[in-house]
C-alpha cells in the first residue's frame, strides 16, 4: 500500500524570492500578476495575511484599503517552478518516488511515496519530524501530512487542524470526514454548487447517493472522492529529468481515439524535427506519454533502428503500437495531455532530399521498426563470431537502435559500416546458419526477427 507524504508549501513565491535574496525579510510583502482587470495578488506573506489581504484581490483596491506600505513584487512562474523542481530533487533523500503538484492542486508543493523507505529514518513519525525540521531550518514554511493516498494527504496538509499530521494505514475515511470539500481538489464551480446545497464537509458528501451526485456534478466529483478515501488508485507522475527535445499538447476536450493520438504524435514530431535538424541529430528512441484525466500516465517507448526525423514514420510506428495494444491502452475518460520526448539521439548529417530518392537502407530499417512495434518482442540479427566450431561461428544479437542503421551487410543495402570479414573456409556452411536460426527461435520465440 502506498504511503504518501504531502508537502504543501505556504506562499511559495514569497519564500522563493526571500531565499534568493531578491526580497527583504520584513513585511508585509505580496506577489502580483496580471489578471482580470489588472494586477492581482497571487501570494502573500504572514504579515500581509494578518492585514486581511487575500490572494486574488485587485492590487489597486488593496493599496487604497490598507494604511501601511505594501511591498509588491512581480510574479515569475518559471522561476517558482524551477525552484520547486530543485526542492523535489532534494527530497530524493527520503524516497525515490517524488512528484510535484499538478494543475489539480492549484497550489505549490510535492508528494513523496515513502512506502518501504520510512524505516530508514526510524519510522514514519521520525521521517516527518526530520523533513519538517530541515524545511524549517531552511526557512521554507510548509504543512505536512502523511496518508494512504495523494488526495487524502493533500486534503489533510491543506485543511488539517495542524501543520503536521500522520494518518495510520486505513484511517483516511475517518480523518477526512470533517474537512471541507475544497480539500478534494475540485474546480471552483463544483465547490460553489456543493456549498449552495449545504454540503460543506467531505463526510456529508460521502453519505449521499452516488448516483445523484454523478448526475448533478459529473463523474469527476466521485473520482476525486474515491481517490481521497483510497477506494480508487491514484498513481503519481514521478519527477523526471527534462528531455532536450520534447513537446506537449493539451486538450480542453480529452481525446481517446487512436487516430487522434497518432495525429497528435505526428504533429509533435513535426515540431521537434527542425530542432533536431538544426543540431544535426535524429531520434533513435522516443517516449509518447499519454496523461489521462484521472492522473494516470501511459508511456509508450518506441525504438528506431536508425536516427530519424520524419514525422510520418514516427506516426506510423505509433499506430502499429496502438494496434497491438488495442483495448489494453485503457483511455478511461480520455487523455488531456500528450507529450513526445526524444530519449535517445544519434548523429544524422544532412543528406540530399530534393530528388525524391531515399537511401536503400531505409526500407530495411523501417521494416525492423515496424516488426518491433507489431510483435512487441526484441529483434535479432546475425553477426559472425570468432570460433573454430562451425556451430558457434554465427550468433544472434539484439537489434539495437543506431547499430547497423537498419542495413544488412550481406545484401549490400545502405551500408554505413564496413561489412564483417568472411568466415574462414569451412565455417560458413548453410547447416551452421540453420542451426543458429533454430537455436535463436527456440530461445526467443517465433516473434523474433531474423535478418
CSV table of C-alpha atoms in Angstrom, one decimal, residues 75-344:
chain,number,residue,atom,x,y,z
A,75,UNK,CA,5.3,37.0,-10.2
A,76,UNK,CA,7.7,34.8,-12.1
A,77,UNK,CA,6.1,31.4,-12.5
A,78,UNK,CA,9.0,29.8,-14.4
A,79,UNK,CA,11.4,30.7,-11.6
A,80,UNK,CA,8.9,29.4,-9.0
A,81,UNK,CA,8.6,26.1,-10.9
A,82,UNK,CA,12.4,25.7,-11.3
A,83,UNK,CA,12.9,26.3,-7.5
A,84,UNK,CA,10.2,23.7,-6.8
A,85,UNK,CA,11.9,21.1,-9.0
A,86,UNK,CA,15.1,21.7,-7.2
A,87,UNK,CA,13.3,21.1,-3.9
A,88,UNK,CA,11.8,17.9,-5.4
A,89,UNK,CA,15.3,16.6,-6.2
A,90,UNK,CA,16.4,17.4,-2.7
A,91,UNK,CA,13.5,15.2,-1.4
A,92,UNK,CA,15.1,12.2,-3.1
A,93,UNK,CA,17.0,11.8,0.2
A,94,UNK,CA,13.8,10.3,1.6
A,95,UNK,CA,12.4,8.1,-1.2
A,96,UNK,CA,13.0,7.6,-5.0
A,97,UNK,CA,9.4,8.5,-6.0
A,98,UNK,CA,8.9,12.3,-5.8
A,99,UNK,CA,6.2,14.2,-7.7
A,100,UNK,CA,5.5,17.9,-7.8
A,101,UNK,CA,1.9,19.2,-7.6
A,102,UNK,CA,0.0,19.4,-10.8
A,103,UNK,CA,-2.7,21.8,-12.0
A,104,UNK,CA,-5.4,20.0,-10.0
A,105,UNK,CA,-3.8,21.1,-6.7
A,106,UNK,CA,-3.9,24.8,-7.7
A,107,UNK,CA,-1.0,25.4,-5.3
A,108,UNK,CA,2.7,24.7,-4.8
A,109,UNK,CA,4.0,21.5,-3.2
A,110,UNK,CA,5.1,18.0,-3.7
A,111,UNK,CA,4.4,14.3,-2.9
A,112,UNK,CA,6.8,11.7,-1.7
A,113,UNK,CA,5.8,8.0,-1.6
A,114,UNK,CA,7.7,6.7,1.4
A,115,UNK,CA,6.3,3.1,1.4
A,116,UNK,CA,9.2,0.8,2.1
A,117,UNK,CA,11.5,3.7,2.9
A,118,UNK,CA,10.3,5.2,6.2
A,119,UNK,CA,12.2,2.6,8.2
A,120,UNK,CA,15.5,4.2,7.0
A,121,UNK,CA,14.6,7.2,9.2
A,122,UNK,CA,13.3,5.1,12.1
A,123,UNK,CA,9.7,5.1,11.1
A,124,UNK,CA,7.1,7.4,9.7
A,125,UNK,CA,7.0,9.8,12.6
A,126,UNK,CA,10.7,10.3,12.6
A,127,UNK,CA,10.7,10.8,8.9
A,128,UNK,CA,8.1,13.6,9.1
A,129,UNK,CA,9.9,15.2,12.0
A,130,UNK,CA,13.2,15.2,10.1
A,131,UNK,CA,11.5,16.6,7.0
A,132,UNK,CA,9.7,19.3,8.9
A,133,UNK,CA,12.9,20.2,10.8
A,134,UNK,CA,15.0,20.6,7.7
A,135,UNK,CA,12.4,22.7,5.9
A,136,UNK,CA,12.1,24.9,9.0
A,137,UNK,CA,15.9,25.4,9.2
A,138,UNK,CA,15.9,26.4,5.5
A,139,UNK,CA,13.1,28.9,6.2
A,140,UNK,CA,10.6,27.1,4.0
A,141,UNK,CA,7.1,27.3,5.6
A,142,UNK,CA,5.2,24.1,4.9
A,143,UNK,CA,2.3,22.0,6.1
A,144,UNK,CA,3.0,18.2,6.0
A,145,UNK,CA,0.6,15.3,6.1
A,146,UNK,CA,1.1,11.5,5.6
A,147,UNK,CA,-1.8,9.3,4.4
A,148,UNK,CA,-2.6,6.3,2.2
A,149,UNK,CA,-3.3,8.4,-0.9
A,150,UNK,CA,-2.2,11.6,-2.6
A,151,UNK,CA,-5.7,13.0,-2.4
A,152,UNK,CA,-6.1,12.3,1.3
A,153,UNK,CA,-2.7,13.6,2.2
A,154,UNK,CA,-3.3,16.8,0.2
A,155,UNK,CA,-6.7,17.5,2.0
A,156,UNK,CA,-5.0,17.0,5.4
A,157,UNK,CA,-2.0,19.1,4.6
A,158,UNK,CA,-4.1,22.0,3.1
A,159,UNK,CA,-7.1,22.0,5.5
A,160,UNK,CA,-6.0,19.9,8.5
A,161,UNK,CA,-6.1,21.2,12.1
A,162,UNK,CA,-2.3,21.2,12.5
A,163,UNK,CA,0.6,21.7,10.2
A,164,UNK,CA,1.9,18.1,10.8
A,165,UNK,CA,-0.5,15.1,10.5
A,166,UNK,CA,0.1,11.4,10.2
A,167,UNK,CA,-2.9,9.2,9.5
A,168,UNK,CA,-2.4,5.4,10.2
A,169,UNK,CA,-3.0,3.0,7.4
A,170,UNK,CA,-6.7,2.6,6.6
A,171,UNK,CA,-7.7,5.7,8.6
A,172,UNK,CA,-8.3,8.1,5.7
A,173,UNK,CA,-12.1,7.9,5.8
A,174,UNK,CA,-12.3,8.9,9.4
A,175,UNK,CA,-9.6,11.6,9.2
A,176,UNK,CA,-11.2,13.3,6.2
A,177,UNK,CA,-14.7,13.3,7.4
A,178,UNK,CA,-14.7,16.8,9.0
A,179,UNK,CA,-12.6,18.5,6.3
A,180,UNK,CA,-14.1,21.0,3.9
A,181,UNK,CA,-15.0,19.8,0.3
A,182,UNK,CA,-12.3,22.2,-1.1
A,183,UNK,CA,-9.8,19.6,0.0
A,184,UNK,CA,-10.9,17.2,-2.8
A,185,UNK,CA,-9.2,19.3,-5.5
A,186,UNK,CA,-12.5,20.2,-7.2
A,187,UNK,CA,-13.0,23.0,-9.6
A,188,UNK,CA,-14.4,26.2,-8.1
A,189,UNK,CA,-17.8,25.8,-9.9
A,190,UNK,CA,-18.3,22.4,-8.3
A,191,UNK,CA,-17.4,23.7,-4.9
A,192,UNK,CA,-19.8,26.6,-5.2
A,193,UNK,CA,-22.6,24.2,-6.3
A,194,UNK,CA,-22.0,21.9,-3.3
A,195,UNK,CA,-22.0,24.8,-0.9
A,196,UNK,CA,-25.3,26.2,-2.3
A,197,UNK,CA,-26.8,22.8,-1.4
A,198,UNK,CA,-25.4,23.0,2.1
A,199,UNK,CA,-22.7,20.3,1.5
A,200,UNK,CA,-19.6,21.7,3.2
A,201,UNK,CA,-17.8,18.6,4.6
A,202,UNK,CA,-16.4,15.6,2.9
A,203,UNK,CA,-18.3,13.3,5.3
A,204,UNK,CA,-21.6,14.9,4.3
A,205,UNK,CA,-20.7,14.3,0.7
A,206,UNK,CA,-19.8,10.7,1.2
A,207,UNK,CA,-23.1,10.0,2.9
A,208,UNK,CA,-25.2,10.9,-0.1
A,209,UNK,CA,-26.3,8.7,-3.0
A,210,UNK,CA,-23.5,8.4,-5.6
A,211,UNK,CA,-26.0,8.3,-8.5
A,212,UNK,CA,-27.5,11.7,-7.6
A,213,UNK,CA,-24.0,13.2,-7.1
A,214,UNK,CA,-22.9,11.9,-10.5
A,215,UNK,CA,-26.0,13.2,-12.3
A,216,UNK,CA,-25.7,16.7,-10.8
A,217,UNK,CA,-21.9,17.2,-10.7
A,218,UNK,CA,-20.4,14.6,-13.1
A,219,UNK,CA,-18.1,11.7,-12.6
A,220,UNK,CA,-15.1,13.9,-11.7
A,221,UNK,CA,-16.6,14.6,-8.2
A,222,UNK,CA,-16.9,10.8,-7.5
A,223,UNK,CA,-13.4,10.2,-8.8
A,224,UNK,CA,-11.8,12.8,-6.5
A,225,UNK,CA,-13.8,11.5,-3.5
A,226,UNK,CA,-12.8,7.9,-4.2
A,227,UNK,CA,-9.2,8.8,-4.7
A,228,UNK,CA,-9.0,10.7,-1.4
A,229,UNK,CA,-10.7,7.8,0.5
A,230,UNK,CA,-8.4,5.1,-1.0
A,231,UNK,CA,-11.3,3.5,-3.0
A,232,UNK,CA,-9.6,4.1,-6.3
A,233,UNK,CA,-5.9,4.2,-7.1
A,234,UNK,CA,-4.2,7.5,-7.9
A,235,UNK,CA,-0.7,6.9,-9.4
A,236,UNK,CA,1.8,9.7,-9.0
A,237,UNK,CA,3.7,11.1,-12.0
A,238,UNK,CA,7.3,10.9,-10.8
A,239,UNK,CA,9.7,13.7,-11.4
A,240,UNK,CA,11.9,13.0,-14.4
A,241,UNK,CA,14.8,14.8,-16.0
A,242,UNK,CA,13.7,17.2,-18.7
A,243,UNK,CA,14.5,15.9,-22.2
A,244,UNK,CA,16.5,18.1,-24.6
A,245,UNK,CA,13.9,17.5,-27.3
A,246,UNK,CA,10.3,17.4,-26.0
A,247,UNK,CA,6.9,18.8,-27.0
A,248,UNK,CA,3.5,18.6,-25.4
A,249,UNK,CA,-0.1,19.3,-26.4
A,250,UNK,CA,-3.1,19.8,-24.0
A,251,UNK,CA,-6.8,19.3,-24.9
A,252,UNK,CA,-9.8,21.0,-23.5
A,253,UNK,CA,-11.8,18.0,-24.7
A,254,UNK,CA,-9.8,14.9,-23.8
A,255,UNK,CA,-9.0,12.5,-26.7
A,256,UNK,CA,-9.2,8.8,-26.8
A,257,UNK,CA,-9.4,7.6,-30.4
A,258,UNK,CA,-6.4,6.0,-32.0
A,259,UNK,CA,-6.5,8.3,-35.0
A,260,UNK,CA,-6.4,11.4,-32.7
A,261,UNK,CA,-3.4,10.1,-30.8
A,262,UNK,CA,-1.5,9.2,-34.0
A,263,UNK,CA,-2.2,12.6,-35.5
A,264,UNK,CA,-1.0,14.3,-32.3
A,265,UNK,CA,2.2,12.3,-32.3
A,266,UNK,CA,2.9,13.3,-35.9
A,267,UNK,CA,2.3,17.0,-35.1
A,268,UNK,CA,4.6,16.8,-32.0
A,269,UNK,CA,7.4,15.1,-34.0
A,270,UNK,CA,7.0,17.8,-36.7
A,271,UNK,CA,7.5,20.4,-34.0
A,272,UNK,CA,10.7,18.7,-32.8
A,273,UNK,CA,12.1,17.9,-36.3
A,274,UNK,CA,13.5,21.4,-37.0
A,275,UNK,CA,15.3,21.5,-33.6
A,276,UNK,CA,16.9,18.1,-34.3
A,277,UNK,CA,17.9,19.1,-37.8
A,278,UNK,CA,19.5,22.3,-36.5
A,279,UNK,CA,21.7,20.2,-34.2
A,280,UNK,CA,22.4,17.5,-36.8
A,281,UNK,CA,20.7,14.9,-34.7
A,282,UNK,CA,18.0,12.3,-35.2
A,283,UNK,CA,15.7,10.4,-32.9
A,284,UNK,CA,16.8,6.8,-32.1
A,285,UNK,CA,14.2,6.3,-29.3
A,286,UNK,CA,11.1,8.4,-28.4
A,287,UNK,CA,8.6,8.2,-25.5
A,288,UNK,CA,5.0,9.1,-26.0
A,289,UNK,CA,3.3,9.9,-22.7
A,290,UNK,CA,-0.5,9.9,-22.6
A,291,UNK,CA,-1.9,11.7,-19.5
A,292,UNK,CA,-5.4,10.6,-18.5
A,293,UNK,CA,-7.8,12.9,-16.8
A,294,UNK,CA,-7.7,10.9,-13.6
A,295,UNK,CA,-3.9,11.5,-13.3
A,296,UNK,CA,-2.7,8.1,-14.7
A,297,UNK,CA,0.0,8.2,-17.3
A,298,UNK,CA,0.6,5.7,-20.0
A,299,UNK,CA,4.1,5.7,-21.5
A,300,UNK,CA,4.8,4.2,-24.9
A,301,UNK,CA,8.6,3.7,-25.7
A,302,UNK,CA,9.4,3.4,-29.3
A,303,UNK,CA,12.9,2.4,-30.6
A,304,UNK,CA,14.2,3.1,-34.1
A,305,UNK,CA,16.9,1.2,-35.9
A,306,UNK,CA,18.4,4.4,-37.3
A,307,UNK,CA,18.3,8.1,-36.4
A,308,UNK,CA,15.1,9.6,-37.8
A,309,UNK,CA,13.3,12.9,-38.1
A,310,UNK,CA,10.4,12.0,-40.3
A,311,UNK,CA,7.0,12.7,-38.5
A,312,UNK,CA,5.1,10.3,-40.8
A,313,UNK,CA,7.4,7.5,-39.9
A,314,UNK,CA,7.1,8.1,-36.2
A,315,UNK,CA,3.3,8.4,-36.6
A,316,UNK,CA,3.3,5.0,-38.4
A,317,UNK,CA,5.2,3.3,-35.6
A,318,UNK,CA,2.8,4.8,-33.0
A,319,UNK,CA,-0.1,3.5,-35.0
A,320,UNK,CA,1.4,0.0,-35.1
A,321,UNK,CA,2.0,0.1,-31.3
A,322,UNK,CA,-1.6,1.2,-30.6
A,323,UNK,CA,-2.9,-1.6,-33.0
A,324,UNK,CA,-1.1,-4.1,-30.8
A,325,UNK,CA,-2.3,-2.7,-27.5
A,326,UNK,CA,-5.9,-2.5,-28.6
A,327,UNK,CA,-8.2,-2.2,-25.5
A,328,UNK,CA,-5.2,-2.6,-23.2
A,329,UNK,CA,-4.5,1.1,-23.8
A,330,UNK,CA,-7.4,1.9,-21.5
A,331,UNK,CA,-8.1,5.6,-22.3
A,332,UNK,CA,-10.6,5.8,-19.5
A,333,UNK,CA,-12.3,9.3,-19.6
A,334,UNK,CA,-9.7,10.3,-22.2
A,335,UNK,CA,-6.2,11.8,-22.4
A,336,UNK,CA,-6.0,15.5,-21.6
A,337,UNK,CA,-2.2,15.9,-22.4
A,338,UNK,CA,0.1,14.1,-24.8
A,339,UNK,CA,3.8,14.6,-24.7
A,340,UNK,CA,6.5,13.3,-27.0
A,341,UNK,CA,10.2,13.3,-25.8
A,342,UNK,CA,13.2,12.1,-27.8
A,343,UNK,CA,15.1,10.0,-25.2
A,344,UNK,CA,18.0,8.8,-27.4
